[in-house]
C-alpha cells in the first residue's frame, strides 16, 4: 500500500474507533436505536480499509507478471520489458524499413503512417 493508502486506512480506523466509542456511550446513556445506528456506522470504515487493501492487492497482481523475480536485476529487466513491449507493438518489417510510410500486406494496421513530426 502506498503512503496515501496507509493514511486513508489510518483515518478510517480512527473513525471506526470514534464511532465504536460513541456506540458504547449510546448503549450506556442514550437510546438503543442510536446505539445500533452507531454500531452499524462503525463497520463502514472497516469495509473501506478492506477495500483499500483489496485494490492494492489487485494492482500488485496486475503489475506482478511484468516485474522480475530477482530484485537485483530489477532496473535492467524493467527497461528490457519496456523495450520488448515497444518492439512487439511495432507494425511490420516494411514499416520499419520504409521509416513508417508503407505496410506489409499482412499488417493488421494497413493504414499509411508517417514518421514525420
Backbone as JSON Lines, residues from 0, in Angstrom:
{"i":0,"aa":"X","n":[0.85,-1.17,0.0],"ca":[0.0,0.0,0.0],"c":[0.91,1.24,0.0]}
{"i":1,"aa":"X","n":[0.53,2.23,-0.76],"ca":[1.34,3.44,-0.81],"c":[1.01,4.34,0.38]}
{"i":2,"aa":"X","n":[1.68,5.47,0.44],"ca":[1.57,6.35,1.6],"c":[0.14,6.89,1.76]}
{"i":3,"aa":"X","n":[-0.49,7.29,0.66],"ca":[-1.84,7.83,0.78],"c":[-2.84,6.74,1.18]}
{"i":4,"aa":"X","n":[-2.63,5.52,0.71],"ca":[-3.49,4.41,1.12],"c":[-3.36,4.11,2.6]}
{"i":5,"aa":"X","n":[-2.13,4.17,3.1],"ca":[-1.93,3.95,4.54],"c":[-2.56,5.06,5.36]}
{"i":6,"aa":"X","n":[-2.42,6.3,4.88],"ca":[-3.02,7.43,5.59],"c":[-4.53,7.31,5.62]}
{"i":7,"aa":"X","n":[-5.11,6.94,4.48],"ca":[-6.56,6.74,4.43],"c":[-6.99,5.61,5.37]}
{"i":8,"aa":"X","n":[-6.24,4.53,5.38],"ca":[-6.59,3.4,6.26],"c":[-6.5,3.81,7.72]}
{"i":9,"aa":"X","n":[-5.49,4.57,8.07],"ca":[-5.36,5.05,9.45],"c":[-6.53,5.96,9.81]}
{"i":10,"aa":"X","n":[-6.92,6.82,8.88],"ca":[-8.06,7.7,9.1],"c":[-9.35,6.9,9.26]}
{"i":11,"aa":"X","n":[-9.52,5.87,8.43],"ca":[-10.7,5.01,8.53],"c":[-10.74,4.31,9.89]}
{"i":12,"aa":"X","n":[-9.59,3.79,10.33],"ca":[-9.56,3.08,11.6],"c":[-9.79,4.02,12.78]}
{"i":13,"aa":"X","n":[-9.29,5.25,12.69],"ca":[-9.56,6.24,13.74],"c":[-11.05,6.57,13.78]}
{"i":14,"aa":"X","n":[-11.66,6.68,12.62],"ca":[-13.1,6.93,12.55],"c":[-13.87,5.77,13.15]}
{"i":15,"aa":"X","n":[-13.43,4.56,12.86],"ca":[-14.08,3.38,13.44],"c":[-13.98,3.4,14.96]}
{"i":16,"aa":"X","n":[-12.82,3.76,15.47],"ca":[-12.64,3.85,16.93],"c":[-13.58,4.88,17.55]}
{"i":17,"aa":"X","n":[-13.67,6.05,16.9],"ca":[-14.57,7.08,17.42],"c":[-16.03,6.65,17.39]}
{"i":18,"aa":"X","n":[-16.43,6.01,16.3],"ca":[-17.81,5.53,16.21],"c":[-18.09,4.39,17.19]}
{"i":19,"aa":"X","n":[-17.1,3.55,17.42],"ca":[-17.27,2.45,18.39],"c":[-17.42,3.03,19.8]}
{"i":20,"aa":"X","n":[-16.64,4.03,20.12],"ca":[-16.75,4.68,21.44],"c":[-18.11,5.35,21.6]}
{"i":21,"aa":"X","n":[-18.58,5.99,20.53],"ca":[-19.9,6.6,20.56],"c":[-20.97,5.53,20.74]}
{"i":22,"aa":"X","n":[-20.77,4.37,20.14],"ca":[-21.71,3.25,20.31],"c":[-21.79,2.83,21.77]}
{"i":23,"aa":"X","n":[-20.63,2.72,22.41],"ca":[-20.6,2.33,23.83],"c":[-21.33,3.38,24.67]}
{"i":24,"aa":"X","n":[-21.07,4.65,24.4],"ca":[-21.74,5.71,25.17],"c":[-23.25,5.7,24.94]}
{"i":25,"aa":"X","n":[-23.67,5.43,23.72],"ca":[-25.1,5.38,23.44],"c":[-25.76,4.19,24.12]}
{"i":26,"aa":"X","n":[-25.07,3.05,24.2],"ca":[-25.64,1.91,24.9],"c":[-25.79,2.21,26.39]}
{"i":27,"aa":"X","n":[-24.87,2.99,26.93],"ca":[-24.93,3.29,28.36],"c":[-25.93,4.38,28.68]}
{"i":28,"aa":"X","n":[-25.93,5.47,27.89],"ca":[-26.7,6.63,28.29],"c":[-27.78,7.07,27.3]}
{"i":29,"aa":"X","n":[-27.77,6.55,26.12],"ca":[-28.7,7.04,25.11],"c":[-29.72,6.01,24.69]}
{"i":30,"aa":"X","n":[-30.48,6.35,23.67],"ca":[-31.48,5.4,23.17],"c":[-30.82,4.23,22.43]}
{"i":31,"aa":"X","n":[-31.45,3.09,22.51],"ca":[-30.88,1.88,21.9],"c":[-30.8,1.99,20.38]}
{"i":32,"aa":"X","n":[-31.78,2.63,19.74],"ca":[-31.76,2.73,18.29],"c":[-30.53,3.5,17.82]}
{"i":33,"aa":"X","n":[-30.12,4.52,18.58],"ca":[-28.94,5.3,18.21],"c":[-27.68,4.45,18.39]}
{"i":34,"aa":"X","n":[-27.66,3.6,19.41],"ca":[-26.5,2.73,19.64],"c":[-26.34,1.76,18.47]}
{"i":35,"aa":"X","n":[-27.45,1.18,18.01],"ca":[-27.38,0.26,16.88],"c":[-26.97,0.99,15.6]}
{"i":36,"aa":"X","n":[-27.44,2.23,15.47],"ca":[-27.07,3.03,14.3],"c":[-25.56,3.3,14.29]}
{"i":37,"aa":"X","n":[-25.01,3.68,15.44],"ca":[-23.57,3.93,15.51],"c":[-22.76,2.64,15.36]}
{"i":38,"aa":"X","n":[-23.3,1.53,15.84],"ca":[-22.6,0.24,15.67],"c":[-22.51,-0.11,14.19]}
{"i":39,"aa":"X","n":[-23.6,0.1,13.46],"ca":[-23.57,-0.17,12.02],"c":[-22.65,0.8,11.3]}
{"i":40,"aa":"X","n":[-22.66,2.06,11.72],"ca":[-21.8,3.06,11.08],"c":[-20.32,2.79,11.34]}
{"i":41,"aa":"X","n":[-20.01,2.16,12.47],"ca":[-18.6,1.89,12.76],"c":[-18.04,0.77,11.88]}
{"i":42,"aa":"X","n":[-18.9,0.0,11.23],"ca":[-18.43,-1.05,10.33],"c":[-18.08,-0.51,8.94]}
{"i":43,"aa":"X","n":[-18.64,0.61,8.56],"ca":[-18.4,1.16,7.23],"c":[-16.93,1.5,7.0]}
{"i":44,"aa":"X","n":[-16.23,2.18,7.92],"ca":[-14.8,2.43,7.68],"c":[-13.96,1.15,7.63]}
{"i":45,"aa":"X","n":[-14.38,0.11,8.35],"ca":[-13.66,-1.17,8.28],"c":[-13.78,-1.74,6.88]}
{"i":46,"aa":"X","n":[-14.96,-1.63,6.3],"ca":[-15.16,-2.09,4.92],"c":[-14.28,-1.28,3.97]}
{"i":47,"aa":"X","n":[-14.13,0.01,4.25],"ca":[-13.28,0.86,3.41],"c":[-11.82,0.43,3.48]}
{"i":48,"aa":"X","n":[-11.35,0.04,4.66],"ca":[-9.96,-0.43,4.8],"c":[-9.79,-1.73,4.01]}
{"i":49,"aa":"X","n":[-10.76,-2.62,4.11],"ca":[-10.67,-3.87,3.36],"c":[-10.65,-3.57,1.86]}
{"i":50,"aa":"X","n":[-11.44,-2.61,1.44],"ca":[-11.48,-2.24,0.02],"c":[-10.14,-1.66,-0.43]}
{"i":51,"aa":"X","n":[-9.53,-0.82,0.39],"ca":[-8.22,-0.25,0.05],"c":[-7.17,-1.34,-0.12]}
{"i":52,"aa":"X","n":[-7.17,-2.31,0.8],"ca":[-6.18,-3.38,0.69],"c":[-6.47,-4.27,-0.51]}
{"i":53,"aa":"X","n":[-7.74,-4.48,-0.81],"ca":[-8.1,-5.28,-1.99],"c":[-7.65,-4.58,-3.27]}
{"i":54,"aa":"X","n":[-7.85,-3.29,-3.35],"ca":[-7.4,-2.54,-4.52],"c":[-5.89,-2.62,-4.66]}
{"i":55,"aa":"X","n":[-5.18,-2.48,-3.56],"ca":[-3.72,-2.59,-3.59],"c":[-3.29,-3.98,-4.06]}
{"i":56,"aa":"X","n":[-3.94,-5.02,-3.56],"ca":[-3.6,-6.38,-3.99],"c":[-3.88,-6.59,-5.47]}
{"i":57,"aa":"X","n":[-4.98,-6.04,-5.96],"ca":[-5.3,-6.17,-7.39],"c":[-4.29,-5.44,-8.26]}
{"i":58,"aa":"X","n":[-3.86,-4.28,-7.81],"ca":[-2.84,-3.54,-8.57],"c":[-1.53,-4.31,-8.57]}
{"i":59,"aa":"X","n":[-1.15,-4.85,-7.43],"ca":[0.09,-5.65,-7.37],"c":[-0.01,-6.89,-8.26]}
{"i":60,"aa":"X","n":[-1.17,-7.52,-8.28],"ca":[-1.34,-8.71,-9.11],"c":[-1.28,-8.36,-10.59]}
{"i":61,"aa":"X","n":[-1.76,-7.18,-10.95],"ca":[-1.72,-6.77,-12.35],"c":[-0.3,-6.41,-12.78]}
{"i":62,"aa":"X","n":[0.49,-5.87,-11.86],"ca":[1.86,-5.46,-12.18],"c":[2.84,-6.61,-12.0]}
{"i":63,"aa":"X","n":[2.51,-7.59,-11.18],"ca":[3.44,-8.67,-10.84],"c":[3.96,-9.44,-12.05]}
{"i":64,"aa":"X","n":[3.15,-9.78,-13.05],"ca":[3.72,-10.52,-14.18],"c":[4.75,-9.71,-14.95]}
{"i":65,"aa":"X","n":[4.71,-8.41,-14.85],"ca":[5.65,-7.57,-15.56],"c":[6.95,-7.38,-14.8]}
{"i":66,"aa":"X","n":[6.94,-7.65,-13.5],"ca":[8.12,-7.44,-12.68],"c":[9.01,-8.69,-12.67]}
{"i":67,"aa":"X","n":[10.31,-8.5,-12.53],"ca":[11.21,-9.66,-12.47],"c":[11.12,-10.36,-11.12]}
{"i":68,"aa":"X","n":[11.6,-11.6,-11.09],"ca":[11.58,-12.36,-9.85],"c":[12.78,-12.02,-8.96]}
{"i":69,"aa":"X","n":[13.85,-11.54,-9.54],"ca":[15.04,-11.21,-8.78],"c":[15.18,-9.7,-8.7]}
{"i":70,"aa":"X","n":[15.18,-9.13,-7.5],"ca":[15.25,-7.67,-7.37],"c":[16.58,-7.08,-7.85]}
{"i":71,"aa":"X","n":[17.64,-7.86,-7.87],"ca":[18.95,-7.33,-8.29],"c":[18.92,-6.93,-9.76]}
{"i":72,"aa":"X","n":[18.2,-7.65,-10.56],"ca":[18.12,-7.36,-11.99],"c":[16.9,-6.53,-12.33]}
{"i":73,"aa":"X","n":[16.33,-5.89,-11.32],"ca":[15.08,-5.17,-11.48],"c":[15.16,-4.05,-12.5]}
{"i":74,"aa":"X","n":[16.14,-3.16,-12.39],"ca":[16.22,-1.99,-13.27],"c":[16.45,-2.41,-14.72]}
{"i":75,"aa":"X","n":[17.37,-3.33,-14.94],"ca":[17.67,-3.77,-16.29],"c":[16.47,-4.5,-16.89]}
{"i":76,"aa":"X","n":[15.81,-5.32,-16.12],"ca":[14.68,-6.09,-16.63],"c":[13.5,-5.18,-16.95]}
{"i":77,"aa":"X","n":[13.27,-4.16,-16.15],"ca":[12.17,-3.23,-16.44],"c":[12.42,-2.51,-17.75]}
{"i":78,"aa":"X","n":[13.65,-2.07,-17.96],"ca":[13.98,-1.42,-19.23],"c":[13.8,-2.39,-20.39]}
{"i":79,"aa":"X","n":[14.25,-3.62,-20.2],"ca":[14.08,-4.64,-21.24],"c":[12.6,-4.89,-21.52]}
{"i":80,"aa":"X","n":[11.79,-4.9,-20.48],"ca":[10.36,-5.15,-20.66],"c":[9.71,-4.01,-21.45]}
{"i":81,"aa":"X","n":[10.1,-2.78,-21.16],"ca":[9.55,-1.64,-21.9],"c":[9.97,-1.7,-23.36]}
{"i":82,"aa":"X","n":[11.23,-1.99,-23.6],"ca":[11.74,-2.07,-24.98],"c":[11.05,-3.22,-25.72]}
{"i":83,"aa":"X","n":[10.92,-4.37,-25.05],"ca":[10.27,-5.52,-25.68],"c":[8.81,-5.21,-26.02]}
{"i":84,"aa":"X","n":[8.13,-4.52,-25.13],"ca":[6.73,-4.15,-25.39],"c":[6.61,-3.2,-26.58]}
{"i":85,"aa":"X","n":[7.53,-2.25,-26.67],"ca":[7.5,-1.32,-27.8],"c":[7.81,-2.04,-29.12]}
{"i":86,"aa":"X","n":[8.77,-2.95,-29.08],"ca":[9.1,-3.69,-30.3],"c":[7.97,-4.63,-30.71]}
{"i":87,"aa":"X","n":[7.3,-5.24,-29.72],"ca":[6.18,-6.11,-30.05],"c":[5.0,-5.31,-30.62]}
{"i":88,"aa":"X","n":[4.89,-4.06,-30.23],"ca":[3.81,-3.22,-30.73],"c":[4.13,-2.67,-32.12]}
{"i":89,"aa":"X","n":[5.36,-2.86,-32.56],"ca":[5.74,-2.37,-33.89],"c":[4.92,-3.09,-34.94]}
{"i":90,"aa":"X","n":[4.77,-2.45,-36.04],"ca":[3.83,-2.9,-37.05],"c":[4.37,-4.06,-37.88]}
{"i":91,"aa":"X","n":[5.19,-3.79,-38.84],"ca":[5.65,-4.81,-39.75],"c":[7.06,-4.45,-40.24]}
{"i":92,"aa":"X","n":[7.66,-5.36,-40.95],"ca":[9.02,-5.15,-41.44],"c":[9.09,-4.0,-42.43]}
{"i":93,"aa":"X","n":[8.16,-3.91,-43.33],"ca":[8.18,-2.84,-44.31],"c":[8.01,-1.47,-43.64]}
{"i":94,"aa":"X","n":[7.22,-1.44,-42.58],"ca":[7.03,-0.17,-41.88],"c":[8.37,0.29,-41.29]}
{"i":95,"aa":"X","n":[9.14,-0.66,-40.74],"ca":[10.43,-0.32,-40.17],"c":[11.4,0.14,-41.26]}
{"i":96,"aa":"X","n":[11.44,-0.6,-42.37],"ca":[12.44,-0.28,-43.4],"c":[12.07,0.94,-44.23]}
{"i":97,"aa":"X","n":[10.78,1.29,-44.28],"ca":[10.38,2.47,-45.06],"c":[10.17,3.69,-44.16]}
{"i":98,"aa":"X","n":[10.67,3.63,-42.94],"ca":[10.57,4.72,-41.99],"c":[9.12,5.12,-41.71]}
{"i":99,"aa":"X","n":[8.27,4.13,-41.65],"ca":[6.9,4.38,-41.24],"c":[5.95,4.83,-42.32]}
{"i":100,"aa":"X","n":[6.29,4.62,-43.59],"ca":[5.4,5.07,-44.66],"c":[4.63,3.93,-45.32]}
{"i":101,"aa":"X","n":[5.15,2.72,-45.37],"ca":[4.49,1.59,-46.02],"c":[4.24,0.47,-45.03]}
{"i":102,"aa":"X","n":[3.28,-0.41,-45.4],"ca":[2.97,-1.57,-44.57],"c":[2.96,-2.83,-45.43]}
{"i":103,"aa":"X","n":[3.24,-3.97,-44.8],"ca":[3.14,-5.25,-45.48],"c":[1.67,-5.57,-45.74]}
{"i":104,"aa":"X","n":[1.42,-6.5,-46.65],"ca":[0.05,-6.9,-46.96],"c":[-0.64,-7.57,-45.78]}
{"i":105,"aa":"X","n":[0.12,-8.25,-44.94],"ca":[-0.46,-8.95,-43.8],"c":[-0.49,-8.09,-42.54]}
{"i":106,"aa":"X","n":[-0.09,-6.86,-42.66],"ca":[-0.06,-5.96,-41.49],"c":[-1.48,-5.67,-41.02]}
{"i":107,"aa":"X","n":[-1.69,-5.73,-39.71],"ca":[-3.03,-5.54,-39.18],"c":[-3.45,-4.07,-39.21]}
{"i":108,"aa":"X","n":[-2.51,-3.16,-39.34],"ca":[-2.84,-1.74,-39.32],"c":[-3.16,-1.22,-40.73]}
{"i":109,"aa":"X","n":[-2.35,-1.55,-41.68],"ca":[-2.52,-1.23,-43.09],"c":[-2.85,0.23,-43.39]}
{"i":110,"aa":"X","n":[-2.79,1.05,-42.43],"ca":[-3.0,2.48,-42.72],"c":[-1.63,3.1,-42.9]}
{"i":111,"aa":"X","n":[-1.55,4.08,-43.75],"ca":[-0.26,4.69,-44.01],"c":[0.13,5.54,-42.81]}
{"i":112,"aa":"X","n":[1.31,5.28,-42.36],"ca":[1.84,6.06,-41.24],"c":[3.02,6.86,-41.74]}
{"i":113,"aa":"X","n":[3.19,7.96,-41.11],"ca":[4.34,8.79,-41.47],"c":[5.18,8.99,-40.24]}
{"i":114,"aa":"X","n":[6.47,8.95,-40.39],"ca":[7.35,9.16,-39.26],"c":[7.72,10.64,-39.13]}
{"i":115,"aa":"X","n":[7.18,11.46,-40.04],"ca":[7.48,12.88,-39.98],"c":[6.79,13.51,-38.79]}
{"i":116,"aa":"X","n":[7.51,14.37,-38.12],"ca":[6.94,15.01,-36.93],"c":[6.14,16.23,-37.28]}
